[in-house]
Coordinates of C-alpha atoms and ligand atoms in Angstrom, one line a residue:
X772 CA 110.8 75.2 104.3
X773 CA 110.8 77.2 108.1
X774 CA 107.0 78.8 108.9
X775 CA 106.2 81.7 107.9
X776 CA 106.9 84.6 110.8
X777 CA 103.9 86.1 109.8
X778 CA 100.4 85.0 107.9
X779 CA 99.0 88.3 105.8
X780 CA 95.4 88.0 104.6
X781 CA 94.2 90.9 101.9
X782 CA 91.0 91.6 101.6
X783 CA 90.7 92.9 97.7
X784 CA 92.5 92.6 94.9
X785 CA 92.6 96.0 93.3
X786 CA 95.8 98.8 92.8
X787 CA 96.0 98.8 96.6
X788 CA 95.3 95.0 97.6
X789 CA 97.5 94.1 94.6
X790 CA 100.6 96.7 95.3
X791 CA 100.6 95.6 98.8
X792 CA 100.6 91.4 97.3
X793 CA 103.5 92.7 95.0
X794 CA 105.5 94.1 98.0
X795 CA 105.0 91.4 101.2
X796 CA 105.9 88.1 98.6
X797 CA 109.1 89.8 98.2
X798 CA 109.7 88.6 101.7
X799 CA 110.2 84.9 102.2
X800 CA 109.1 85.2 105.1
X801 CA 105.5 86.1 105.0
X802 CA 102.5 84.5 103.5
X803 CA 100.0 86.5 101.7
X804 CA 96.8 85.3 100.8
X805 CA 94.9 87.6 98.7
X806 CA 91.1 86.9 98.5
X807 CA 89.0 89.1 96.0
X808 CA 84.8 89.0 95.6
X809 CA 84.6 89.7 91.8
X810 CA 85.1 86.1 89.5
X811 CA 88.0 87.8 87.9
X812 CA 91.0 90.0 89.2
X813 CA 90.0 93.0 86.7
X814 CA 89.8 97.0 86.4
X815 CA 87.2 98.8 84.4
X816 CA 88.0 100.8 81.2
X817 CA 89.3 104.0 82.2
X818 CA 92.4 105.7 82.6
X819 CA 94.6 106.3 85.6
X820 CA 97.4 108.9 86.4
X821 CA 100.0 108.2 89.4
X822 CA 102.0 111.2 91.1
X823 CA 106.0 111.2 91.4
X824 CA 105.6 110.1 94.7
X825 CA 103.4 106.9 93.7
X826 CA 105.8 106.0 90.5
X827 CA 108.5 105.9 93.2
X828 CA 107.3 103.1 95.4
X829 CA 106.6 101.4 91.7
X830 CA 110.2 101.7 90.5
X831 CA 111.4 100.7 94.0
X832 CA 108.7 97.1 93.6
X833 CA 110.3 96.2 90.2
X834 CA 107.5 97.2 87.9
X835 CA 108.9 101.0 86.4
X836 CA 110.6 98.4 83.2
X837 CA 106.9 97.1 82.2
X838 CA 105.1 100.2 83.5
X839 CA 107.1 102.7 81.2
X840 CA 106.0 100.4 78.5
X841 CA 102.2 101.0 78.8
X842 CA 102.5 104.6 80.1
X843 CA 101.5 107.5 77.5
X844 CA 105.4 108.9 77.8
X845 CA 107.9 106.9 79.1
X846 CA 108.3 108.4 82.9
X847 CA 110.9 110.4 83.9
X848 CA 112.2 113.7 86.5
X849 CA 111.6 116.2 83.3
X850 CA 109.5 119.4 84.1
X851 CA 106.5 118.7 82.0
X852 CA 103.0 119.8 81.4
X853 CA 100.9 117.6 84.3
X854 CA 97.4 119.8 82.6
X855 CA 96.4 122.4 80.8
X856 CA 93.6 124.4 82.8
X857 CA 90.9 126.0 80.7
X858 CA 87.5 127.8 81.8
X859 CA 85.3 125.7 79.1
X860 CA 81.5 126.7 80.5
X861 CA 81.4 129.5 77.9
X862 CA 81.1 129.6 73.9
X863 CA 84.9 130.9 74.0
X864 CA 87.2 129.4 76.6
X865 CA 89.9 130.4 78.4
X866 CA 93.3 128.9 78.4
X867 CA 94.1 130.3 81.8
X868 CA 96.9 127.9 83.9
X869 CA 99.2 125.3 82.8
X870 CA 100.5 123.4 85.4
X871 CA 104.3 122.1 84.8
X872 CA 105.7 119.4 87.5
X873 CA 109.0 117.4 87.7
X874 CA 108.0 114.4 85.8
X875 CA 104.1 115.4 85.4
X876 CA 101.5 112.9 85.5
X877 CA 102.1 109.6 84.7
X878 CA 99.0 108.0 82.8
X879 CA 97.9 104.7 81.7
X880 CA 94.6 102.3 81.1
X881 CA 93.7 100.9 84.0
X882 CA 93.7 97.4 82.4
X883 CA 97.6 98.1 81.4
X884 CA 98.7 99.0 85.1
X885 CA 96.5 96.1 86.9
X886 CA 98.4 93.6 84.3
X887 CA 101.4 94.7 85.6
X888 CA 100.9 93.9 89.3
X889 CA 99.7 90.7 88.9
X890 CA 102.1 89.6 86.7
X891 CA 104.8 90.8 89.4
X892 CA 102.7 88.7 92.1
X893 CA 105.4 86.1 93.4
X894 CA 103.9 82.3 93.0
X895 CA 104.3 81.9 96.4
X896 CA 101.5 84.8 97.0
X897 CA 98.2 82.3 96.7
X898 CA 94.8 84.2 95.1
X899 CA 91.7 83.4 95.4
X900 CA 88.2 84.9 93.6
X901 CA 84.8 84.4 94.4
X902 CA 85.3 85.1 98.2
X903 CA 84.0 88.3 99.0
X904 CA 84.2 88.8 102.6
X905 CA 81.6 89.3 104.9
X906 CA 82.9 90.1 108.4
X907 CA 86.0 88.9 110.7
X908 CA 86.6 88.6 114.0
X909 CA 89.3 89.0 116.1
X910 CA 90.7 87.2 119.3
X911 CA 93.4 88.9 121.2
X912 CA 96.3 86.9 122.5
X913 CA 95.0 83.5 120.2
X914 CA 97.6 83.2 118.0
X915 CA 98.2 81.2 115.6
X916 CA 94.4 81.6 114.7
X917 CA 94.6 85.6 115.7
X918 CA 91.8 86.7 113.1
X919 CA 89.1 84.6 111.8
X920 CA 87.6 85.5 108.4
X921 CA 84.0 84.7 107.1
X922 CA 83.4 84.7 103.5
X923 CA 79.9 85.1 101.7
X924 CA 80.4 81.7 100.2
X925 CA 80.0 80.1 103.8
X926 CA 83.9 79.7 104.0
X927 CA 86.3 80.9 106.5
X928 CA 89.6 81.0 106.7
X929 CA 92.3 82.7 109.3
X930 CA 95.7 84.8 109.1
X931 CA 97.4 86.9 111.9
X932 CA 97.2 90.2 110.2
X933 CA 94.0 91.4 107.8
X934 CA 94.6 93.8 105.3
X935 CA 91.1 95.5 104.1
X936 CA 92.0 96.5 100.8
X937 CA 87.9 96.4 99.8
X938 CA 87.9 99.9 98.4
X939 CA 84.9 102.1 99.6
X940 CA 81.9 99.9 100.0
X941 CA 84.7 98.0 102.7
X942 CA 83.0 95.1 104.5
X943 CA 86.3 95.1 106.1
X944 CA 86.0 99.0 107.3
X945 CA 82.0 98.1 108.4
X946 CA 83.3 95.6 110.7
X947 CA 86.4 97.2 112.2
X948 CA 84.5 100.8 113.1
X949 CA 81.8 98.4 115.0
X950 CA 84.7 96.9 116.5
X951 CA 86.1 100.3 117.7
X952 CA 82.6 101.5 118.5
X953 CA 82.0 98.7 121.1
X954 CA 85.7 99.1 122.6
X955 CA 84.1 102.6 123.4
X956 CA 80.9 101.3 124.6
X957 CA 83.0 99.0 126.9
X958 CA 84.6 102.0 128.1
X959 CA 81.4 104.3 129.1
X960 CA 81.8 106.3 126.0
X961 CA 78.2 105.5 124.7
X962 CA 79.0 109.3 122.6
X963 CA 82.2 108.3 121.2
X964 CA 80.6 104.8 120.3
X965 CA 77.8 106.4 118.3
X966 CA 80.0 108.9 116.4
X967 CA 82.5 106.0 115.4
X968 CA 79.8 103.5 114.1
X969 CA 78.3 106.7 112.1
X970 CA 82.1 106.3 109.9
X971 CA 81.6 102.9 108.5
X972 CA 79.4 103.5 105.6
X973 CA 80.1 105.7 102.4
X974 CA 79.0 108.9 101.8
X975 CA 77.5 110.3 98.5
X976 CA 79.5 113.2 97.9
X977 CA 77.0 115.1 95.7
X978 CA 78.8 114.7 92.8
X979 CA 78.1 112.1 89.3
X980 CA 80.7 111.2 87.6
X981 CA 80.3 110.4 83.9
X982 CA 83.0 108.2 82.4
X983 CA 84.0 107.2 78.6
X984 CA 86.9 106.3 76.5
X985 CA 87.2 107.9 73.4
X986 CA 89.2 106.9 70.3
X987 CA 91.7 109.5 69.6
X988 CA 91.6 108.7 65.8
X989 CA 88.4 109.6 65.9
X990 CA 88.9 112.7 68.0
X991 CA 91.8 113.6 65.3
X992 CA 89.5 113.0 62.1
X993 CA 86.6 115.4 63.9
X994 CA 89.1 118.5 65.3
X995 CA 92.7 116.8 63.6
X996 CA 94.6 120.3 66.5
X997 CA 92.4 119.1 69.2
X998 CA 94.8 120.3 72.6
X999 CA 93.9 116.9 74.4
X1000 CA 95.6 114.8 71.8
X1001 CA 98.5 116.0 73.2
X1002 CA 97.9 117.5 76.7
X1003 CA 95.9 116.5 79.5
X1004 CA 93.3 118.9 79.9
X1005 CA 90.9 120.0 82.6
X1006 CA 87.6 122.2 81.6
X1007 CA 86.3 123.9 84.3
X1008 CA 82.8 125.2 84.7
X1009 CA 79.9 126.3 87.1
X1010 CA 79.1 122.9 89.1
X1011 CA 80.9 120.6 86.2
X1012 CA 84.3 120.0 85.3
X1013 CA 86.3 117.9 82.7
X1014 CA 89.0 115.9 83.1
X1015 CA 90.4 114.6 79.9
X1016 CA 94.2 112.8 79.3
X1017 CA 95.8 110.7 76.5
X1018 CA 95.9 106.9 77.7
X1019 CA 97.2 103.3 75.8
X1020 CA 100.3 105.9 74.3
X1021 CA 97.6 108.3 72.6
X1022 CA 95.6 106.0 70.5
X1023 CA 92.8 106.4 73.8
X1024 CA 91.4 109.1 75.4
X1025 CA 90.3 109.3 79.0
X1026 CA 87.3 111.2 79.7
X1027 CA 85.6 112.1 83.2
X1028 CA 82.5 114.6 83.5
X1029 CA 81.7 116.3 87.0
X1030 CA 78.5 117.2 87.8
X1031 CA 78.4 118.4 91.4
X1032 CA 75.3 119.5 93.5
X1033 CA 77.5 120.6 97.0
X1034 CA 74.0 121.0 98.5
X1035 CA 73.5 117.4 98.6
X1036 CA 76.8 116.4 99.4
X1037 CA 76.6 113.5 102.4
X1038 CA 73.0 112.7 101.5
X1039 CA 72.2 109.4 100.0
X1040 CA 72.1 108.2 97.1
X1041 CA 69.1 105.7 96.6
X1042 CA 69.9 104.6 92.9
X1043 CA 72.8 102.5 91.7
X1044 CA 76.2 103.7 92.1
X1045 CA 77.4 102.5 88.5
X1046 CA 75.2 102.6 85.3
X1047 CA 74.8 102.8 81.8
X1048 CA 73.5 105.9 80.6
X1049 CA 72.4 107.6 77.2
X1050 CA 75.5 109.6 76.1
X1051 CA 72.0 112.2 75.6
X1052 CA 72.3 112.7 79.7
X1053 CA 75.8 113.8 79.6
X1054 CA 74.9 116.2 76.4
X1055 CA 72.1 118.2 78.3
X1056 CA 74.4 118.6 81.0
X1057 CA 76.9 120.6 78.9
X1058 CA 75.0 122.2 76.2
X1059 CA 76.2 125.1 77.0
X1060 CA 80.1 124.3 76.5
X1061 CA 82.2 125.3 74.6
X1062 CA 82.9 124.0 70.7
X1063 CA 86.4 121.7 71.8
X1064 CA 84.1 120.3 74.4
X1065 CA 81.5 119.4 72.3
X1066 CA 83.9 117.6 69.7
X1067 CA 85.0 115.7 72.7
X1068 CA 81.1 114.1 73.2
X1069 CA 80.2 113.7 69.7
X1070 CA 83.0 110.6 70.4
X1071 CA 81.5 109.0 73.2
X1072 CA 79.3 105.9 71.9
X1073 CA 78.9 104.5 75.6
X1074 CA 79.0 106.6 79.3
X1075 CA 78.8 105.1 82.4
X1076 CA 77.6 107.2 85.1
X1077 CA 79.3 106.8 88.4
X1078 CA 78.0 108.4 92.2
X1079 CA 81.3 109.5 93.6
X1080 CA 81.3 108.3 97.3
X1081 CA 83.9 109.3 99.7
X1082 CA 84.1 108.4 103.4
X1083 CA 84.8 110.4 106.4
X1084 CA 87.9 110.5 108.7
X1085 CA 88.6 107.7 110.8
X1086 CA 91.1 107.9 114.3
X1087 CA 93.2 105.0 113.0
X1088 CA 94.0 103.0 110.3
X1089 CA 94.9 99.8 112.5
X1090 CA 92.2 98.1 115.2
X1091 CA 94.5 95.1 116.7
X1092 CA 96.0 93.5 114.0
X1093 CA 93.8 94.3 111.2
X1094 CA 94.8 97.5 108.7
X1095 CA 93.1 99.6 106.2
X1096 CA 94.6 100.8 103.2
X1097 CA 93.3 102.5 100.2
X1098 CA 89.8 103.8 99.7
X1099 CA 88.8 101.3 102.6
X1100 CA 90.6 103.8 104.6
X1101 CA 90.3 107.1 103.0
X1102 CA 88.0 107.0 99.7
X1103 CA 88.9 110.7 98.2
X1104 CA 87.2 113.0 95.6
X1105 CA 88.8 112.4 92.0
X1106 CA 90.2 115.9 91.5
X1107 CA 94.1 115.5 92.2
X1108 CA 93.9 111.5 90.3
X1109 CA 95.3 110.7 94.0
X1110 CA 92.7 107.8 95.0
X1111 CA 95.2 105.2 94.1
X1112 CA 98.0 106.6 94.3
X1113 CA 97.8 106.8 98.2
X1114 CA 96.4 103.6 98.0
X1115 CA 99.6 102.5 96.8
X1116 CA 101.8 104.4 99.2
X1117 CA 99.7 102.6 101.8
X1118 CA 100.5 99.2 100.6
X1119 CA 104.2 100.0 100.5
X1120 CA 104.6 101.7 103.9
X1121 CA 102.3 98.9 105.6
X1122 CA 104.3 95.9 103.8
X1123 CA 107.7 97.5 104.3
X1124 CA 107.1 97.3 108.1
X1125 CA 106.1 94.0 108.1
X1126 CA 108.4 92.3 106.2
X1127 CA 110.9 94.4 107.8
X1128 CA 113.1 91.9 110.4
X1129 CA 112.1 93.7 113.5
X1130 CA 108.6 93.0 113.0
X1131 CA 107.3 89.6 114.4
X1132 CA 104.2 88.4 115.7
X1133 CA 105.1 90.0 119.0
X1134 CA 106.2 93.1 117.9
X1135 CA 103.5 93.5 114.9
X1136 CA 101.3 96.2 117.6
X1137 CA 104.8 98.1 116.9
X1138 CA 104.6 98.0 113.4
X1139 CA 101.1 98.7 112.6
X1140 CA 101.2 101.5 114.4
X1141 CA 103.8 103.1 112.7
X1142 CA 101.8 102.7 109.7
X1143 CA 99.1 104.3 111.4
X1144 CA 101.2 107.7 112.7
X1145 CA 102.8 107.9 108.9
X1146 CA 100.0 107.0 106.7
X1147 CA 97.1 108.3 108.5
X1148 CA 97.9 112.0 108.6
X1149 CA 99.2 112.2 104.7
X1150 CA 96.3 109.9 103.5
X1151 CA 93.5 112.4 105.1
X1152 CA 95.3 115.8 104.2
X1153 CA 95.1 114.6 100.7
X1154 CA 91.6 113.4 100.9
X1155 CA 91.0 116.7 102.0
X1156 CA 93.0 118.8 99.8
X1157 CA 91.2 116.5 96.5
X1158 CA 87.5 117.9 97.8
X1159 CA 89.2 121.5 98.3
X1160 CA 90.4 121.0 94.5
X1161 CA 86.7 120.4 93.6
X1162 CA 85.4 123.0 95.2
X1163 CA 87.6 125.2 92.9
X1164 CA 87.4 123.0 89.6
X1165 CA 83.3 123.4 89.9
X1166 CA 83.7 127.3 91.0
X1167 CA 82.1 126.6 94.3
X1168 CA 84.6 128.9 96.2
X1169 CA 83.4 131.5 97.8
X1170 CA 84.5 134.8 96.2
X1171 CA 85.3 132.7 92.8
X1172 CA 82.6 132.1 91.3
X1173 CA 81.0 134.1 87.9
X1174 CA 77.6 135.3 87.1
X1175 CA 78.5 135.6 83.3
X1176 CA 81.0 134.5 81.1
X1177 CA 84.7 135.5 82.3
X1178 CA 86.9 137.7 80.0
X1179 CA 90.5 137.4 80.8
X1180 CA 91.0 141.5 80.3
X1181 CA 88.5 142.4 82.9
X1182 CA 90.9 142.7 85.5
X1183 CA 88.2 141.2 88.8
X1184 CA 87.9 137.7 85.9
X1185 CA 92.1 138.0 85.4
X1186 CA 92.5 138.0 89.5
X1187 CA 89.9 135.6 90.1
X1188 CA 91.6 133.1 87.4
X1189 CA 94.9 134.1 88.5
X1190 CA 93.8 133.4 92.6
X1191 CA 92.3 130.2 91.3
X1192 CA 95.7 128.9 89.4
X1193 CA 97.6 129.7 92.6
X1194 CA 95.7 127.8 94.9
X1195 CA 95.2 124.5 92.6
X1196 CA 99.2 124.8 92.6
X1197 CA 99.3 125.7 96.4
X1198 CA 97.0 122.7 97.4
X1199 CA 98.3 120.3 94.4
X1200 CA 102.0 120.7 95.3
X1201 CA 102.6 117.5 98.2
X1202 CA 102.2 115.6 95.2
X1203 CA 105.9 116.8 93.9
X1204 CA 107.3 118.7 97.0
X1205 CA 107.2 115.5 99.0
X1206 CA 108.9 112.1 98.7
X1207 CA 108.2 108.7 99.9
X1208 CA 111.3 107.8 101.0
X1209 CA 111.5 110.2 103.9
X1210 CA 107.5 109.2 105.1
X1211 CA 109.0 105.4 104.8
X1212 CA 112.1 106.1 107.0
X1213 CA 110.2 107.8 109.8
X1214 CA 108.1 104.9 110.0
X1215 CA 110.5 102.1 109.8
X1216 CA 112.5 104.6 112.6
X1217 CA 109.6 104.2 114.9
X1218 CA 110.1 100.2 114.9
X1219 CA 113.3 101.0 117.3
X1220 CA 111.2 102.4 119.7
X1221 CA 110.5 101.3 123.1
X1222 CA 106.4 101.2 123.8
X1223 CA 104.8 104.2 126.3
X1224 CA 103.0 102.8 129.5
X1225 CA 100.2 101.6 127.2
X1226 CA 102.4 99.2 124.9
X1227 CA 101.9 99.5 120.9
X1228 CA 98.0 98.2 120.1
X1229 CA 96.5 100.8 117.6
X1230 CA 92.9 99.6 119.3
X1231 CA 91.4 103.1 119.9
X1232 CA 88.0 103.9 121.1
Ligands
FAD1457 C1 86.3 109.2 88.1 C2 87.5 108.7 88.9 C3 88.8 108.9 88.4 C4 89.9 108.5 89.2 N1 91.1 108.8 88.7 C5 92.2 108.5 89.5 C6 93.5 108.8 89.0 O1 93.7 109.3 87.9 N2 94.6 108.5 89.9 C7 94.4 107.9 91.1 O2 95.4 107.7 91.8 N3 93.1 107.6 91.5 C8 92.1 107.9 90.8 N4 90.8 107.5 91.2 C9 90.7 106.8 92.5 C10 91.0 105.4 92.4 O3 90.3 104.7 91.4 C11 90.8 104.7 93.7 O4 91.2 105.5 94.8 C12 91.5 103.4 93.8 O5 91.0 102.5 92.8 C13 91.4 102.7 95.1 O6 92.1 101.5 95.1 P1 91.7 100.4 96.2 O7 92.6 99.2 95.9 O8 91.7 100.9 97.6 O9 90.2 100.0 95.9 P2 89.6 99.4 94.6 O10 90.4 99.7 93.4 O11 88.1 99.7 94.5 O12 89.7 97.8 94.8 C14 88.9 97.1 95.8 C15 88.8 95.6 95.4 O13 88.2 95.0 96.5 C16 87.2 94.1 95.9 N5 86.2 93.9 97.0 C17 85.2 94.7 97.3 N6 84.5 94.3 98.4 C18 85.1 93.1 98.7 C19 84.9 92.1 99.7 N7 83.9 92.3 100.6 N8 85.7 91.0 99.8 C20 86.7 90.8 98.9 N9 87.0 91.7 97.9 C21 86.2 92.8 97.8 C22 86.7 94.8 94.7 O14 86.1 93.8 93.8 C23 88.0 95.4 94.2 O15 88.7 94.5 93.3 C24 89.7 107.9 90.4 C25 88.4 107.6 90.9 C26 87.3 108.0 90.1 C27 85.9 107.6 90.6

C-alpha cells in the first residue's frame, strides 16, 4: 500500500469531528486518526435540526438513505412549515408567524444522526477514546513529525495536519490563540498579543438552557390537538423562549427552555455548565405561561440545565497546519439550530480541500487557507445572526418589547409582531437562500492560485 500524502489527526469525535472522519476516509489517500476524550463516541438525548444547506453536504457523503430513515419526515425540496411562532408569555397566546422554507427543518435525536456517521466511518479511519487532548505543538518545516500531540493520559502521538473538532471548551482553540498571541508578541504587538489570548476561553452568554424529552403519547393523552405534535413550535416570551420539535418520527418530543439575563451576558459562570435540576426550577420560571405551555411541563420527569457558552470571533480558522472547525471555531447561540450544522459545512469544505489532488504536504498552506477565506466569514455571520435571533425570541430588541400582554388588534402589538416576523425571516433566510455548493467551488477555485509575496501560511498575528 503507497504512504499516505497526508496524515489528518481530529481532535473530537462529535457531528463536526465525525462529518469531517466521514468525508477525508473517502480518500485513499489520507489517514485520519480520530481521538475523542469521553470512553464512548456518544451524543446526549436531545434533538437536532439541520438546514438545506447542511442535508446537502449529508446527501453528497452517502448518509441522506439512512438519515431519511431516522428523520421526523423523510427530507425533501417541499415548501414546508420549518416553525410555527407564537407569543406564549401570556394566559392567551398568539399564533403570530409561520415560517415556510424549501424543505423546512430537518429533525432527528441526536443518538439517530451520530449512529449514522459512525457507521459511515471507513475501517481504514482508526478511533481512539480516552484521549482527551491536552496541548500540541507545532514545528514548522519538520515534516514528517510536523505537529506533535500530547494527550492527558501521558501519550503523544503526531500527524501533519490537526483538526480541533473539541467543541467549545476546545483545548485545541486554548493552545492555537496562545500560539497566535506569541507570533504577535514576537512581532512587537504586545496589544494584539493580549487581545488574541483574551479569545481562547468561552464565554457565558447569559443565557440557561433547560433541556427535556418528552413522550408525545403522553403529550397526546394530556392535550390529544396539542400544535407541537405536529409542528415545530417556538414560544416566545419576555427574557425566555421555547423551542419545541417532533423527534424519533413523532413518538419524542424535543424540548429547550431560554432563560436569558443579556445583562450578564460575557460574565462567568462559576457553577457547572451541565446539571440535573428539579423540573420545579423550570416551572417557577414559566408560571406565568400560557395553558399549551404548561401541558408541555407537566411531561417532563427529568431537565437538565445547560449554561449556553459561545466564544468570540477569531482572525482565522487555520494557525500553520492546524484547523478549527465547529464550535471550537465558532460556538453560536442555539436560536437558528445552526451550531452543527456549520460545524458540518466546516468538515466538508476543510476535507474536500485536502483530499482534493492539488493538495499535498507542500501545498496544504494553500488549502487551509482557502478553508479559512470561505468558512470563516459564513461561520461568524451566522454566529452572529443566531444571538441577533435571540435578542428577538426573548423580546430584548429595542423598540420590541411589551409592558403588558400583546393583543393582535391593537395596531402598535400587530406592527411590532409583524416587524418581529420579518426580521426572524430577514436574518433566518442564508439558511435556504444559500447553497453549499457554490461556497465549496470558490474554495477549491482558490487551490489554482499562485501565492502573494507572503506565500499561503494562515499564521496570523
Ligand atoms: C440547546 C441547544 C440546542 C441546539 N440545537 C441545535 C440544532 O437544532 N441544530 C444545530 O445545528 N445545532 C444545534 N445546537 C448546537 C450544536 O449542538 C453544536 O453546535 C454542535 O454539537 C457542535 O459540534 P462540534 O462537533 O463542534 O462539537 P461537539 O458536538 O461538542 O463535539 C466535541 C467533541 O469533542 C470531544 N472533546 C472535547 N474536548 C476534547 C479534548 N480535549 N480532546 C479530545 N476530545 C475532546 C467531546 O467529548 C465531543 O465528543 C444546539 C445547542 C444547544 C446548546
Amino acid at each position: 500500500m503507497s504512504p499516505a500524502k497526508l496524515r489528518v489527526a481530529i481532535c473530537g469525535g462529535g457531528v463536526g469531528g465525525l462529518t469531517c472522519a466521514v468525508a477525508l476516509s473517502r480518500s485513499k489517500d489520507i489517514q485520519v486518526d480520530v481521538y475523542e476524550a469521553a470512553n464512548e463516541y456518544a451524543e446526549i438525548g436531545a434533538g437536532i435540526g439541520v438546514w438545506p444547506r447542511a442535508w446537502k453536504v449529508l446527501c453528497d457523503l452517502g448518509l441522506a438513505g439512512d438519515l431519511s430513515k431516522a428523520a421526523m419526515v423523510p427530507p425533501d425540496n417541499e415548501p414546508k412549515v420549518a416553525f410555527d411562532f407564537r407569543k406564549g408569555d401570556q394566559s392567551d397566546g398568539i399564533d403570530f408567524y409561520t415560517l415556510v422554507t424549501p424543505g423546512g427543518m430537518i429533525a432527528f435525536h441526536r443518538a439517530d444522526f451520530h449512529r449514522v456517521l459512525l457507521n459511515h466511518l471507513s475501517p481504514r479511519c482508526r478511533t481512539y477514546t480516552k484521549k482527551r487532548l491536552v496541548s500540541y505543538q507545532q514545528v514548522a518545516g519538520q515534516s514528517p513529525n510536523l505537529i506533535t500531540l500530547q494527550f492527558q493520559d501521558g501519550t503523544s502521538a503526531s500527524c501533519d495536519v490537526l483538526v480541533g473538532a473539541d467543541g467549545v471548551k476546545s483545548a485545541t482553540r486554548r493552545k492555537f490563540v496562545e500560539e497566535l498571541a506569541s507570533i504577535a508578541r514576537a512581532r512587537g504587538r504586545s496589544t494584539d498579543a493580549q487581545k488574541l489570548s483574551d479569545l481562547g476561553p468561552p464565554r457565558w452568554s447569559g443565557t440557561i438552557a433547560y433541556r427535556a424529552i418528552i413522550d408525545a403519547e403522553r403529550l397526546r393523552s394530556l392535550l390529544p390537538k396539542h400544535r407541537v405534535l405536529n409542528n415545530p413550535m417556538v414560544y416566545f416570551g419576555a427574557n425566555s423562549q421555547l423551542t419545541v420539535y417532533p423527534i424519533a418520527r413523532g413518538s419524542k418530543i424535543n424540548f429547550a427552555a431560554m432563560r436569558a439575563q443579556y445583562d450578564r451576558e460575557y460574565t462567568t459562570f462559576d457553577q457547572p455548565w451541565v446539571q440535573d435540576v428539579p423540573v420545579q426550577d423550570l416551572l417557577s420560571e414559566f408560571d406565568q405561561w400560557e395553558p399549551e405551555v404548561q401541558a408541555l411541563f407537566k411531561c417532563i420527569n427529568k431537565v437538565n440545565r445547560w449554561a449556553i457558552h459561545t466564544t468570540l470571533p477569531l482572525p482565522s480558522f487555520v494557525s500553520g497546519h492546524v484547523a478549527l472547525l465547529g464550535d471550537a471555531a465558532h460556538a453560536m447561540m442555539p436560536y437558528q439550530g445552526a451550531g452543527a450544522g456549520q460545524a458540518i459545512e466546516d468538515a466538508f469544505v476543510l476535507a474536500s480541500l485536502l483530499t482534493d489532488p492539488r493538495t499535498t504536504l507542500t501545498t496544504l498552506d494553500r488549502a487551509l487557507r482557502a478553508y479559512d477565506t470561505v468558512r470563516r466569514p459564513f461561520a461568524q455571520h451566522v454566529q452572529n445572526v443566531s444571538r441577533e435571533a435571540g435578542l428577538l425570541y426573548t423580546l430584548n430588541q429595542p423598540g420590541l418589547t411589551f409592558d403588558r400582554p400583546a393583543r393582535p388588534e391593537a395596531p402598535a402589538d400587530a406592527k411590532k409582531l409583524e416587524e418581529i416576523s420579518s426580521r426572524i425571516r430577514r436574518n433566518w433566510e442564508w439558511a435556504w437562500t444559500t447553497t453549499i455548493d457554490s461556497d465549496l467551488q470558490r474554495a477549491l477555485r482558490i487551490l489554482d492560485e499562485h501565492p502573494g509575496r507572503n506565500g499561503w501560511s494562515c499564521v496570523t498575528g
